[in-house]
Amino acid sequence: MTQTTAQRTATPRHYLMCPPTYFDVVYAINPWMDPSSPVDTAKALAQWEALRDAYEARGHKVDLIEPEPGLPDMVYAANGGIVVGGRALAARFTYPERAAEGPAYDRWFGTPAADGYRRLGESAEIMEGEGDLLTIGKLLLAGTGFRTTPAGHAEVAERLELAEQGMELVPLELVDPRYYHLDTALSVLDDGAVSGETVVAYHPEAFSPAAQETLRTLFPDAILVGADDAAVLGLNVVSDGLNVFLSDRARDYADALKERGFVPVGIDLSEIFKGGGSVKCCTLELRPATTEETR
């Protein structure tokens, strides 16, 4: 295991979350979903509240979007869009069961709570938000293979004005249907802005050979996560640069995080897991424009 002398520092973040008021598993659009397995909505809400409380206890701002009846997956806020450099682009979903979520998140971007973010509307191409689009420094890691399409990548690059922000989109092909979104197979842990060390973690077998080579080239010191922790969606995390919020069942991964100077914060999201999501799925990060971008 790679050791580190980097000094990890938490930086305040702004998150958008959706309470699981109507969460249920009534259809199956990923391998984790089983409509015959009952969901305890009260327990799901309590687990979700524990995650929100963990964020707020560590100084992060959490805004809430109102859940809508008939949209049981709306709790997975990360899929609702992507916000980079103060620009907010709402998702367009692959499956009709989730189609109405894109407009719901787009409407939120037009509310006073989202003041300061430029509302760009919905994506024209299939693009499932931060499920498949993860920023790390000046890179936007972009998953494809099951949900977000290459055409969706191109639209994101254009409408978020990545080139103008000095950012590069890096496509990564996913090949295991259990890891249908990039955020189920890869964690962004530290962008290096404070520590000077860029750190990600990923499950190699979730990616095509070409994508694995890309990841090895970009992140030679990445944490490699094994099958057991990947299979509890342990990689579906949120990191503030120091604290890493993750499934409490990903124990080997938690130990690896400690060795690299991070503080793992285990969260029980066993009910939310029934829909095929965990910590990151529940969390959309709202990234404001920098000083340079607003000039």
mmCIF file of C-alpha atoms in Angstrom:
data_model
loop_
_atom_site.group_PDB
_atom_site.id
_atom_site.type_symbol
_atom_site.label_atom_id
_atom_site.label_comp_id
_atom_site.label_asym_id
_atom_site.label_seq_id
_atom_site.Cartn_x
_atom_site.Cartn_y
_atom_site.Cartn_z
ATOM 1 C CA MET A 1 0.000 0.000 0.000
ATOM 2 C CA THR A 2 1.299 3.448 -0.949
ATOM 3 C CA GLN A 3 2.065 5.560 2.093
ATOM 4 C CA THR A 4 1.708 9.328 2.111
ATOM 5 C CA THR A 5 3.119 12.328 3.890
ATOM 6 C CA ALA A 6 0.516 14.672 2.392
ATOM 7 C CA GLN A 7 -1.391 16.882 4.802
ATOM 8 C CA ARG A 8 -5.093 16.303 4.255
ATOM 9 C CA THR A 9 -7.370 19.296 4.753
ATOM 10 C CA ALA A 10 -11.154 19.474 4.657
ATOM 11 C CA THR A 11 -12.600 22.278 2.549
ATOM 12 C CA PRO A 12 -16.217 23.425 2.939
ATOM 13 C CA ARG A 13 -18.551 22.105 0.233
ATOM 14 C CA HIS A 14 -22.069 22.908 -0.945
ATOM 15 C CA TYR A 15 -24.316 19.894 -1.514
ATOM 16 C CA LEU A 16 -27.821 19.331 -2.832
ATOM 17 C CA MET A 17 -29.792 16.381 -1.450
ATOM 18 C CA CYS A 18 -33.315 15.013 -1.818
ATOM 19 C CA PRO A 19 -35.142 13.337 1.092
ATOM 20 C CA PRO A 20 -36.246 9.755 0.333
ATOM 21 C CA THR A 21 -39.873 10.550 1.128
ATOM 22 C CA TYR A 22 -41.118 8.493 -1.819
ATOM 23 C CA PHE A 23 -38.177 6.127 -2.107
ATOM 24 C CA ASP A 24 -39.107 2.604 -3.106
ATOM 25 C CA VAL A 25 -37.989 -0.135 -5.489
ATOM 26 C CA VAL A 26 -40.919 -0.610 -7.850
ATOM 27 C CA TYR A 27 -38.969 -1.385 -11.033
ATOM 28 C CA ALA A 28 -35.545 -2.784 -11.909
ATOM 29 C CA ILE A 29 -33.220 -0.706 -14.066
ATOM 30 C CA ASN A 30 -29.925 -1.873 -12.554
ATOM 31 C CA PRO A 31 -28.683 -5.203 -11.162
ATOM 32 C CA TRP A 32 -29.124 -4.108 -7.541
ATOM 33 C CA MET A 33 -32.860 -3.438 -7.745
ATOM 34 C CA ASP A 34 -35.313 -6.136 -6.684
ATOM 35 C CA PRO A 35 -38.961 -5.019 -6.588
ATOM 36 C CA SER A 36 -39.846 -8.101 -4.533
ATOM 37 C CA SER A 37 -37.621 -6.902 -1.669
ATOM 38 C CA PRO A 38 -39.568 -4.514 0.592
ATOM 39 C CA VAL A 39 -38.190 -1.079 1.424
ATOM 40 C CA ASP A 40 -38.524 0.408 4.897
ATOM 41 C CA THR A 41 -39.137 4.048 4.011
ATOM 42 C CA ALA A 42 -38.859 5.284 7.597
ATOM 43 C CA LYS A 43 -35.495 3.546 7.965
ATOM 44 C CA ALA A 44 -34.319 4.941 4.635
ATOM 45 C CA LEU A 45 -35.213 8.444 5.790
ATOM 46 C CA ALA A 46 -33.374 7.988 9.103
ATOM 47 C CA GLN A 47 -30.266 6.719 7.312
ATOM 48 C CA TRP A 48 -30.416 9.596 4.836
ATOM 49 C CA GLU A 49 -30.770 12.096 7.688
ATOM 50 C CA ALA A 50 -27.682 10.613 9.343
ATOM 51 C CA LEU A 51 -25.727 11.295 6.149
ATOM 52 C CA ARG A 52 -26.971 14.873 5.944
ATOM 53 C CA ASP A 53 -26.169 15.416 9.623
ATOM 54 C CA ALA A 54 -22.653 14.043 9.075
ATOM 55 C CA TYR A 55 -22.068 16.617 6.338
ATOM 56 C CA GLU A 56 -23.411 19.513 8.373
ATOM 57 C CA ALA A 57 -21.470 18.452 11.487
ATOM 58 C CA ARG A 58 -18.280 18.885 9.464
ATOM 59 C CA GLY A 59 -19.134 22.343 8.211
ATOM 60 C CA HIS A 60 -20.691 21.606 4.818
ATOM 61 C CA LYS A 61 -23.770 23.400 3.500
ATOM 62 C CA VAL A 62 -26.671 21.185 2.471
ATOM 63 C CA ASP A 63 -29.618 22.439 0.429
ATOM 64 C CA LEU A 64 -32.675 20.294 -0.172
ATOM 65 C CA ILE A 65 -34.787 19.747 -3.258
ATOM 66 C CA GLU A 66 -38.424 18.828 -2.659
ATOM 67 C CA PRO A 67 -39.096 15.172 -3.528
ATOM 68 C CA GLU A 68 -41.917 14.509 -5.974
ATOM 69 C CA PRO A 69 -44.483 11.681 -5.820
ATOM 70 C CA GLY A 70 -43.953 9.025 -8.455
ATOM 71 C CA LEU A 71 -40.188 9.575 -8.603
ATOM 72 C CA PRO A 72 -38.806 6.982 -6.165
ATOM 73 C CA ASP A 73 -35.203 7.400 -7.383
ATOM 74 C CA MET A 74 -35.137 11.177 -6.928
ATOM 75 C CA VAL A 75 -33.199 10.605 -3.683
ATOM 76 C CA TYR A 76 -30.173 9.928 -5.911
ATOM 77 C CA ALA A 77 -29.446 13.626 -6.320
ATOM 78 C CA ALA A 78 -26.031 13.107 -7.921
ATOM 79 C CA ASN A 79 -27.778 11.867 -11.050
ATOM 80 C CA GLY A 80 -29.877 15.024 -11.355
ATOM 81 C CA GLY A 81 -27.237 17.108 -13.092
ATOM 82 C CA ILE A 82 -23.761 18.553 -12.892
ATOM 83 C CA VAL A 83 -22.596 21.928 -11.589
ATOM 84 C CA VAL A 84 -19.096 23.098 -12.499
ATOM 85 C CA GLY A 85 -17.785 26.655 -12.436
ATOM 86 C CA GLY A 86 -21.182 27.952 -11.412
ATOM 87 C CA ARG A 87 -22.869 26.419 -14.482
ATOM 88 C CA ALA A 88 -25.730 23.993 -13.800
ATOM 89 C CA LEU A 89 -26.807 21.472 -16.438
ATOM 90 C CA ALA A 90 -29.699 19.145 -15.592
ATOM 91 C CA ALA A 91 -29.690 15.485 -16.593
ATOM 92 C CA ARG A 92 -31.477 13.525 -19.288
ATOM 93 C CA PHE A 93 -32.025 9.928 -18.207
ATOM 94 C CA THR A 94 -31.665 6.672 -20.107
ATOM 95 C CA TYR A 95 -34.764 5.021 -18.679
ATOM 96 C CA PRO A 96 -38.287 6.485 -18.929
ATOM 97 C CA GLU A 97 -38.916 5.632 -15.271
ATOM 98 C CA ARG A 98 -36.531 8.444 -14.303
ATOM 99 C CA ALA A 99 -37.219 10.882 -17.157
ATOM 100 C CA ALA A 100 -39.136 13.390 -15.023
ATOM 101 C CA GLU A 101 -36.216 13.814 -12.632
ATOM 102 C CA GLY A 102 -34.238 15.940 -15.094
ATOM 103 C CA PRO A 103 -36.933 18.639 -15.294
ATOM 104 C CA ALA A 104 -37.374 18.508 -11.507
ATOM 105 C CA TYR A 105 -33.713 19.263 -10.903
ATOM 106 C CA ASP A 106 -33.694 21.884 -13.647
ATOM 107 C CA ARG A 107 -36.571 23.652 -11.897
ATOM 108 C CA TRP A 108 -34.586 23.711 -8.662
ATOM 109 C CA PHE A 109 -31.692 25.397 -10.463
ATOM 110 C CA GLY A 110 -34.162 28.201 -11.243
ATOM 111 C CA THR A 111 -35.166 28.804 -7.616
ATOM 112 C CA PRO A 112 -33.784 31.474 -5.266
ATOM 113 C CA ALA A 113 -31.897 28.733 -3.385
ATOM 114 C CA ALA A 114 -29.740 28.273 -6.495
ATOM 115 C CA ASP A 115 -28.983 31.967 -6.872
ATOM 116 C CA GLY A 116 -25.424 32.407 -8.113
ATOM 117 C CA TYR A 117 -25.531 29.380 -10.378
ATOM 118 C CA ARG A 118 -26.166 29.788 -14.096
ATOM 119 C CA ARG A 119 -29.113 27.593 -15.112
ATOM 120 C CA LEU A 120 -28.415 25.932 -18.471
ATOM 121 C CA GLY A 121 -31.566 23.806 -18.703
ATOM 122 C CA GLU A 122 -31.663 20.103 -19.459
ATOM 123 C CA SER A 123 -29.181 18.107 -21.461
ATOM 124 C CA ALA A 124 -30.361 17.230 -24.968
ATOM 125 C CA GLU A 125 -28.296 14.025 -24.965
ATOM 126 C CA ILE A 126 -28.329 11.175 -22.434
ATOM 127 C CA MET A 127 -26.327 12.472 -19.482
ATOM 128 C CA GLU A 128 -26.864 11.258 -15.914
ATOM 129 C CA GLY A 129 -25.121 14.002 -13.998
ATOM 130 C CA GLU A 130 -22.498 13.294 -11.398
ATOM 131 C CA GLY A 131 -23.344 9.643 -11.637
ATOM 132 C CA ASP A 132 -21.032 9.609 -14.644
ATOM 133 C CA LEU A 133 -19.186 12.941 -14.391
ATOM 134 C CA LEU A 134 -16.621 13.420 -11.626
ATOM 135 C CA THR A 135 -14.350 16.442 -11.394
ATOM 136 C CA ILE A 136 -10.819 16.295 -10.049
ATOM 137 C CA GLY A 137 -8.803 19.445 -10.467
ATOM 138 C CA LYS A 138 -8.870 20.396 -14.138
ATOM 139 C CA LEU A 139 -10.111 16.976 -15.256
ATOM 140 C CA LEU A 140 -13.694 15.892 -15.748
ATOM 141 C CA LEU A 141 -13.721 12.096 -15.612
ATOM 142 C CA ALA A 142 -16.607 10.957 -17.794
ATOM 143 C CA GLY A 143 -18.096 7.479 -17.601
ATOM 144 C CA THR A 144 -19.880 5.782 -20.481
ATOM 145 C CA GLY A 145 -20.956 2.298 -21.460
ATOM 146 C CA PHE A 146 -24.304 1.950 -19.697
ATOM 147 C CA ARG A 147 -25.871 5.376 -19.176
ATOM 148 C CA THR A 148 -24.219 8.645 -20.246
ATOM 149 C CA THR A 149 -23.342 8.563 -23.952
ATOM 150 C CA PRO A 150 -20.300 9.947 -25.810
ATOM 151 C CA ALA A 151 -22.665 12.489 -27.351
ATOM 152 C CA GLY A 152 -23.614 13.454 -23.807
ATOM 153 C CA HIS A 153 -19.942 13.979 -23.027
ATOM 154 C CA ALA A 154 -19.569 16.290 -26.024
ATOM 155 C CA GLU A 155 -22.599 18.323 -24.993
ATOM 156 C CA VAL A 156 -21.310 18.662 -21.438
ATOM 157 C CA ALA A 157 -17.937 19.889 -22.682
ATOM 158 C CA GLU A 158 -19.618 22.509 -24.861
ATOM 159 C CA ARG A 159 -22.374 23.731 -22.565
ATOM 160 C CA LEU A 160 -20.253 23.800 -19.409
ATOM 161 C CA GLU A 161 -17.551 25.604 -21.414
ATOM 162 C CA LEU A 162 -14.883 23.237 -20.184
ATOM 163 C CA ALA A 163 -12.198 24.553 -22.530
ATOM 164 C CA GLU A 164 -12.817 28.099 -21.325
ATOM 165 C CA GLN A 165 -12.395 26.836 -17.758
ATOM 166 C CA GLY A 166 -9.127 25.112 -18.680
ATOM 167 C CA MET A 167 -10.687 21.702 -18.085
ATOM 168 C CA GLU A 168 -10.271 18.466 -20.022
ATOM 169 C CA LEU A 169 -12.900 15.732 -20.340
ATOM 170 C CA VAL A 170 -11.487 12.215 -19.981
ATOM 171 C CA PRO A 171 -13.799 9.404 -21.207
ATOM 172 C CA LEU A 172 -13.749 6.125 -19.273
ATOM 173 C CA GLU A 173 -15.644 3.062 -20.473
ATOM 174 C CA LEU A 174 -17.468 0.928 -17.893
ATOM 175 C CA VAL A 175 -17.944 -2.775 -18.669
ATOM 176 C CA ASP A 176 -19.544 -4.392 -15.590
ATOM 177 C CA PRO A 177 -23.329 -3.771 -15.377
ATOM 178 C CA ARG A 178 -23.164 -3.724 -11.575
ATOM 179 C CA TYR A 179 -21.100 -0.543 -11.876
ATOM 180 C CA TYR A 180 -23.330 1.217 -14.345
ATOM 181 C CA HIS A 181 -22.326 4.734 -13.261
ATOM 182 C CA LEU A 182 -18.785 6.005 -12.870
ATOM 183 C CA ASP A 183 -19.421 6.984 -9.250
ATOM 184 C CA THR A 184 -20.060 3.331 -8.363
ATOM 185 C CA ALA A 185 -16.605 2.335 -9.621
ATOM 186 C CA LEU A 186 -14.373 5.324 -8.830
ATOM 187 C CA SER A 187 -13.928 7.711 -5.901
ATOM 188 C CA VAL A 188 -12.460 11.208 -6.152
ATOM 189 C CA LEU A 189 -10.661 11.693 -2.845
ATOM 190 C CA ASP A 190 -8.303 14.671 -3.147
ATOM 191 C CA ASP A 191 -7.815 17.096 -6.029
ATOM 192 C CA GLY A 192 -4.409 18.107 -4.725
ATOM 193 C CA ALA A 193 -5.283 21.802 -4.444
ATOM 194 C CA VAL A 194 -4.272 21.909 -0.770
ATOM 195 C CA SER A 195 -2.315 18.704 -0.172
ATOM 196 C CA GLY A 196 -0.406 18.716 -3.453
ATOM 197 C CA GLU A 197 -1.348 15.047 -3.958
ATOM 198 C CA THR A 198 -4.105 14.004 -6.344
ATOM 199 C CA VAL A 199 -5.801 10.828 -5.125
ATOM 200 C CA VAL A 200 -8.525 8.616 -6.548
ATOM 201 C CA ALA A 201 -9.620 5.061 -5.827
ATOM 202 C CA TYR A 202 -11.200 2.644 -8.272
ATOM 203 C CA HIS A 203 -12.144 -0.963 -8.943
ATOM 204 C CA PRO A 204 -10.096 -1.921 -12.033
ATOM 205 C CA GLU A 205 -12.383 -4.723 -13.224
ATOM 206 C CA ALA A 206 -15.249 -2.261 -13.677
ATOM 207 C CA PHE A 207 -13.390 -0.610 -16.573
ATOM 208 C CA SER A 208 -12.398 -1.576 -20.094
ATOM 209 C CA PRO A 209 -8.683 -2.302 -20.726
ATOM 210 C CA ALA A 210 -8.301 1.094 -22.407
ATOM 211 C CA ALA A 211 -9.920 2.886 -19.481
ATOM 212 C CA GLN A 212 -7.724 0.997 -17.020
ATOM 213 C CA GLU A 213 -4.656 2.163 -18.926
ATOM 214 C CA THR A 214 -5.915 5.745 -18.858
ATOM 215 C CA LEU A 215 -6.431 5.547 -15.102
ATOM 216 C CA ARG A 216 -2.997 4.008 -14.519
ATOM 217 C CA THR A 217 -1.412 6.827 -16.532
ATOM 218 C CA LEU A 218 -3.318 9.631 -14.834
ATOM 219 C CA PHE A 219 -3.280 8.224 -11.298
ATOM 220 C CA PRO A 220 -0.337 5.856 -10.816
ATOM 221 C CA ASP A 221 -0.723 6.010 -7.015
ATOM 222 C CA ALA A 222 -4.460 5.366 -6.936
ATOM 223 C CA ILE A 223 -6.017 3.156 -4.282
ATOM 224 C CA LEU A 224 -7.197 -0.046 -5.950
ATOM 225 C CA VAL A 225 -10.361 -1.406 -4.369
ATOM 226 C CA GLY A 226 -11.176 -5.110 -4.444
ATOM 227 C CA ALA A 227 -14.310 -6.953 -5.424
ATOM 228 C CA ASP A 228 -15.805 -7.275 -1.935
ATOM 229 C CA ASP A 229 -15.780 -3.569 -1.131
ATOM 230 C CA ALA A 230 -16.843 -2.643 -4.658
ATOM 231 C CA ALA A 231 -19.828 -4.977 -4.340
ATOM 232 C CA VAL A 232 -21.204 -3.022 -1.366
ATOM 233 C CA LEU A 233 -20.850 0.167 -3.438
ATOM 234 C CA GLY A 234 -17.963 1.163 -1.213
ATOM 235 C CA LEU A 235 -16.518 3.389 -3.927
ATOM 236 C CA ASN A 236 -19.662 5.517 -3.998
ATOM 237 C CA VAL A 237 -18.209 8.140 -1.659
ATOM 238 C CA VAL A 238 -18.062 11.851 -0.974
ATOM 239 C CA SER A 239 -14.744 13.362 0.097
ATOM 240 C CA ASP A 240 -14.009 16.878 1.324
ATOM 241 C CA GLY A 241 -10.264 16.335 1.044
ATOM 242 C CA LEU A 242 -9.957 14.860 4.538
ATOM 243 C CA ASN A 243 -13.212 13.201 5.566
ATOM 244 C CA VAL A 244 -14.434 10.432 3.270
ATOM 245 C CA PHE A 245 -18.104 9.565 3.727
ATOM 246 C CA LEU A 246 -18.668 5.972 2.606
ATOM 247 C CA SER A 247 -20.604 2.785 3.238
ATOM 248 C CA ASP A 248 -19.844 1.357 6.661
ATOM 249 C CA ARG A 249 -19.548 -2.060 4.990
ATOM 250 C CA ALA A 250 -16.432 -1.155 2.957
ATOM 251 C CA ARG A 251 -13.975 -2.024 5.702
ATOM 252 C CA ASP A 252 -10.798 -2.819 3.718
ATOM 253 C CA TYR A 253 -11.272 0.371 1.738
ATOM 254 C CA ALA A 254 -11.700 2.325 4.984
ATOM 255 C CA ASP A 255 -8.388 0.925 6.225
ATOM 256 C CA ALA A 256 -6.693 1.912 2.967
ATOM 257 C CA LEU A 257 -8.064 5.434 3.318
ATOM 258 C CA LYS A 258 -6.579 5.745 6.804
ATOM 259 C CA GLU A 259 -3.169 4.699 5.459
ATOM 260 C CA ARG A 260 -3.344 7.545 2.958
ATOM 261 C CA GLY A 261 -4.174 10.139 5.606
ATOM 262 C CA PHE A 262 -7.953 10.318 5.170
ATOM 263 C CA VAL A 263 -10.606 10.011 7.863
ATOM 264 C CA PRO A 264 -13.269 7.493 6.831
ATOM 265 C CA VAL A 265 -16.782 8.298 8.042
ATOM 266 C CA GLY A 266 -18.860 5.132 7.803
ATOM 267 C CA ILE A 267 -22.547 5.588 7.006
ATOM 268 C CA ASP A 268 -25.228 2.887 7.064
ATOM 269 C CA LEU A 269 -27.324 3.320 3.923
ATOM 270 C CA SER A 270 -28.554 -0.259 3.670
ATOM 271 C CA GLU A 271 -32.075 0.775 2.613
ATOM 272 C CA ILE A 272 -30.850 3.276 0.024
ATOM 273 C CA PHE A 273 -28.544 0.532 -1.295
ATOM 274 C CA LYS A 274 -31.612 -1.439 -2.419
ATOM 275 C CA GLY A 275 -32.028 1.020 -5.282
ATOM 276 C CA GLY A 276 -28.410 0.677 -6.381
ATOM 277 C CA GLY A 277 -26.917 3.734 -4.696
ATOM 278 C CA SER A 278 -24.980 4.877 -1.663
ATOM 279 C CA VAL A 279 -23.389 8.046 -0.302
ATOM 280 C CA LYS A 280 -22.330 9.767 -3.513
ATOM 281 C CA CYS A 281 -25.558 8.893 -5.311
ATOM 282 C CA CYS A 282 -27.412 10.881 -2.647
ATOM 283 C CA THR A 283 -25.193 13.937 -3.029
ATOM 284 C CA LEU A 284 -24.881 16.489 -5.839
ATOM 285 C CA GLU A 285 -22.025 18.916 -5.311
ATOM 286 C CA LEU A 286 -22.720 22.522 -6.268
ATOM 287 C CA ARG A 287 -19.477 24.124 -7.433
ATOM 288 C CA PRO A 288 -19.567 27.927 -7.660
ATOM 289 C CA ALA A 289 -17.710 29.995 -10.198
ATOM 290 C CA THR A 290 -14.208 30.931 -9.165
ATOM 291 C CA THR A 291 -13.012 34.517 -9.047
ATOM 292 C CA GLU A 292 -11.306 34.080 -12.411
ATOM 293 C CA GLU A 293 -14.447 32.650 -14.008
ATOM 294 C CA THR A 294 -16.616 35.566 -12.924
ATOM 295 C CA ARG A 295 -14.316 38.247 -14.268
#
